[in-house]
Structures are given as C-alpha cells and as structure tokens.
CSV table of C-alpha atoms in Angstrom, one decimal:
chain,number,residue,atom,x,y,z
A,9,UNK,CA,-32.2,16.7,6.0
A,10,UNK,CA,-29.8,19.5,6.5
A,11,UNK,CA,-28.7,21.6,3.4
A,12,UNK,CA,-25.0,21.0,4.1
A,13,UNK,CA,-22.9,20.0,1.2
A,14,UNK,CA,-22.6,16.2,1.0
A,15,UNK,CA,-19.4,14.7,2.1
A,16,UNK,CA,-17.1,14.1,-0.9
A,17,UNK,CA,-14.6,11.4,-1.0
A,18,UNK,CA,-11.0,12.1,-1.5
A,19,UNK,CA,-9.3,11.5,-4.9
A,20,UNK,CA,-7.7,8.1,-5.5
A,21,UNK,CA,-4.0,7.7,-4.7
A,22,UNK,CA,-2.0,8.5,-7.8
A,23,UNK,CA,1.1,6.5,-8.8
A,24,UNK,CA,3.6,8.9,-7.2
A,25,UNK,CA,1.8,8.8,-3.9
A,26,UNK,CA,1.7,5.0,-3.9
A,27,UNK,CA,5.4,4.8,-4.8
A,28,UNK,CA,6.4,7.2,-2.0
A,29,UNK,CA,4.2,5.4,0.5
A,30,UNK,CA,5.7,1.9,-0.4
A,31,UNK,CA,9.2,3.2,-0.3
A,32,UNK,CA,8.8,4.9,3.1
A,33,UNK,CA,6.9,2.1,4.7
A,34,UNK,CA,9.5,-0.5,3.6
A,35,UNK,CA,12.3,1.8,4.8
A,36,UNK,CA,10.6,1.9,8.3
A,37,UNK,CA,9.1,-1.5,8.2
A,38,UNK,CA,11.1,-2.8,11.2
A,39,UNK,CA,9.8,0.1,13.4
A,40,UNK,CA,6.2,-0.1,12.2
A,41,UNK,CA,5.6,-3.9,12.2
A,42,UNK,CA,8.2,-5.6,14.3
A,43,UNK,CA,6.8,-7.9,17.0
A,44,UNK,CA,8.4,-9.1,20.2
A,45,UNK,CA,10.3,-7.3,23.0
A,46,UNK,CA,12.2,-4.9,20.7
A,47,UNK,CA,9.1,-3.5,19.0
A,48,UNK,CA,8.4,0.3,18.9
A,49,UNK,CA,6.0,2.0,21.2
A,50,UNK,CA,2.7,3.4,19.8
A,51,UNK,CA,4.2,6.9,20.1
A,52,UNK,CA,7.2,6.0,18.0
A,53,UNK,CA,5.0,4.4,15.4
A,54,UNK,CA,2.8,7.5,15.3
A,55,UNK,CA,5.9,9.7,14.7
A,56,UNK,CA,7.0,7.4,11.9
A,57,UNK,CA,3.6,7.5,10.2
A,58,UNK,CA,3.6,11.3,10.5
A,59,UNK,CA,7.0,11.4,8.9
A,60,UNK,CA,5.6,9.2,6.1
A,61,UNK,CA,2.7,11.6,5.7
A,62,UNK,CA,5.0,14.5,5.3
A,63,UNK,CA,6.9,12.7,2.6
A,64,UNK,CA,3.7,11.7,0.7
A,65,UNK,CA,1.7,15.0,0.9
A,66,UNK,CA,4.1,17.0,-1.4
A,67,UNK,CA,3.2,14.6,-4.3
A,68,UNK,CA,-0.4,14.0,-3.2
A,69,UNK,CA,-3.4,15.0,-5.3
A,70,UNK,CA,-5.1,16.1,-2.0
A,71,UNK,CA,-3.8,16.2,1.6
A,72,UNK,CA,-3.6,12.8,3.2
A,73,UNK,CA,-3.8,12.0,6.8
A,74,UNK,CA,-2.2,9.1,8.6
A,75,UNK,CA,-5.4,7.0,8.6
A,76,UNK,CA,-5.6,7.4,4.8
A,77,UNK,CA,-2.0,6.1,4.5
A,78,UNK,CA,-2.6,3.1,6.8
A,79,UNK,CA,-5.7,2.1,4.9
A,80,UNK,CA,-3.9,2.3,1.5
A,81,UNK,CA,-1.0,0.2,2.9
A,82,UNK,CA,-3.5,-2.4,4.2
A,83,UNK,CA,-5.2,-2.5,0.8
A,84,UNK,CA,-1.9,-2.9,-1.1
A,85,UNK,CA,-0.9,-5.8,1.2
A,86,UNK,CA,-4.3,-7.5,0.8
A,87,UNK,CA,-4.2,-7.2,-3.0
A,88,UNK,CA,-0.6,-8.7,-3.1
A,89,UNK,CA,-1.6,-11.5,-0.7
A,90,UNK,CA,-4.5,-12.4,-3.0
A,91,UNK,CA,-2.1,-12.6,-6.0
A,92,UNK,CA,0.3,-14.8,-4.0
A,93,UNK,CA,-2.6,-17.1,-2.9
A,94,UNK,CA,-3.6,-17.6,-6.5
A,95,UNK,CA,0.0,-18.4,-7.4
A,96,UNK,CA,1.0,-20.7,-4.6
A,97,UNK,CA,-2.2,-22.5,-3.6
A,98,UNK,CA,-3.9,-22.8,-6.9
A,99,UNK,CA,-6.7,-20.5,-5.9
A,100,UNK,CA,-6.8,-19.1,-9.5
A,101,UNK,CA,-6.3,-20.5,-12.9
A,102,UNK,CA,-3.7,-23.3,-13.0
A,103,UNK,CA,-0.4,-23.0,-14.8
A,104,UNK,CA,1.5,-20.2,-16.4
A,105,UNK,CA,-1.3,-17.6,-16.6
A,106,UNK,CA,-1.2,-17.4,-12.8
A,107,UNK,CA,2.5,-16.7,-12.9
A,108,UNK,CA,1.8,-13.7,-15.1
A,109,UNK,CA,-0.1,-11.9,-12.4
A,110,UNK,CA,3.2,-10.8,-10.7
A,111,UNK,CA,5.6,-10.9,-13.6
A,112,UNK,CA,5.7,-8.8,-16.7
A,113,UNK,CA,5.6,-10.8,-20.0
A,114,UNK,CA,9.3,-10.3,-20.5
A,115,UNK,CA,10.1,-11.7,-17.1
A,116,UNK,CA,8.3,-15.0,-17.6
A,117,UNK,CA,10.4,-18.0,-18.2
A,118,UNK,CA,10.3,-19.2,-21.8
A,119,UNK,CA,8.2,-22.3,-21.1
A,120,UNK,CA,5.6,-20.2,-19.2
A,121,UNK,CA,5.4,-17.4,-21.8
A,122,UNK,CA,2.1,-17.0,-23.5
A,123,UNK,CA,2.0,-18.0,-27.2
A,124,UNK,CA,2.7,-15.1,-29.6
C-alpha cells in the first residue's frame, strides 16, 4: 500500500450551511426541478448550482462543491419524506407522537399534546 495520507472525509454540514442551501434551492426550485417543456437546460441548472455553491461556501466549515450540495439536498428530502410517510401512512407509531416529528411541542394541537 502506498504511504499517501488516507483520504479524509469532509466536515458535516453545519446549521448555517444547511439553512443557506435550503433557502437557495427553494428560491431556484422552478429552474432546478421543473419538468415538462419549460424546464431548464442542463447548462442552466449547472449555473444555478454554481450560484448556490457561491452562496454556501462563505458560511461553510470547508469548501463545498456542487456534488456535495446536491447530495445534501437529496438527503434532506429523503429524511423529510420518511417523516411524512410515518405521519400520513401510519408507518410509525400511531397517534399524536407521530405528529410531533414535524411540529414543535408548542405547535401541537391541545388534544395531541403530550401529557405534562
């Protein structure tokens, strides 16, 4: 085996990076994810992702590339879909505890609030 330094993984996304990523992707959602005849070309999408990268990197713990941002976005969507599945289809525990996955305790309706 070569004596090169082992490849180190990048630092986890911090809260500020995630917030900027979500804000920017939602701002450009129509360009990035629209289907049908009015959708953007791959070149346009690449430019939008580069713009997002330039917005995220000033608050980043380490420099991020476009692939890092796309992967983080996919992971965020997957995690949210999983929560919604547990809520709407009964994939998780039944009743009010499932509602608490997406809502803070103060946002829960009085009947669904956990006992004090």
